[in-house]
Amino acid sequence: MGFQRVAEIQEFEKIDKKLIELDDKKILLTKVEGNYYAISNKCPHMGGSLYEGSLQDGVITCPRHGAKYDAKTGKGLGKPKILFLEFKMHDDRSYPVMVEGSDILIDINAE
Ligand code: FES
């Protein structure tokens, strides 16, 4: 399928993240340091919505148990915790993003 148009640059004047639904997949599109990045919205720990988490300095924190991910790459940066128990960290999946004119495109089928 290749790259598909999912948003416009101008939408990100007032927001820094957007939830995209594409072919039954939920993708978190973020703007970090002027560039756009896409990772799966589903937290690899127990499926929390990363869109509902906080984005700060390029790090997205899952609202459910606090796991932290690099919004640029999906790399796990901080383990999920429930009370005093820490869980194994898994990386989130990332997707290629391309800007074409005023459009933002994502390729969700890229390996
Ligand atoms: S579901 Fe995201 S940290 Fe548990």
CSV table of C-alpha atoms and ligand atoms in Angstrom, one decimal, residues 43-48 50 62-67 69 80-81, ligand 1:
chain,number,residue,atom,x,y,z
A,43,CYS,CA,1.5,0.1,24.6
A,44,PRO,CA,3.5,-3.2,24.3
A,45,HIS,CA,3.0,-3.8,28.0
A,46,MET,CA,-0.8,-4.2,28.4
A,47,GLY,CA,-2.3,-2.3,25.5
A,48,GLY,CA,-2.7,1.2,27.1
A,50,LEU,CA,-0.2,6.0,24.4
A,62,CYS,CA,1.9,5.4,29.1
A,63,PRO,CA,-1.0,6.5,31.3
A,64,ARG,CA,-1.6,3.0,32.6
A,65,HIS,CA,1.6,1.9,34.3
A,66,GLY,CA,4.1,4.6,33.4
A,67,ALA,CA,6.2,2.8,30.8
A,69,TYR,CA,9.0,5.2,25.0
A,80,PRO,CA,6.1,-0.3,33.4
A,81,LYS,CA,5.4,-0.4,37.1
B,1,FES,S1,-0.2,-0.7,29.5
B,1,FES,FE1,1.3,0.8,29.2
B,1,FES,S2,2.6,0.6,30.9
B,1,FES,FE2,1.1,-1.0,31.2
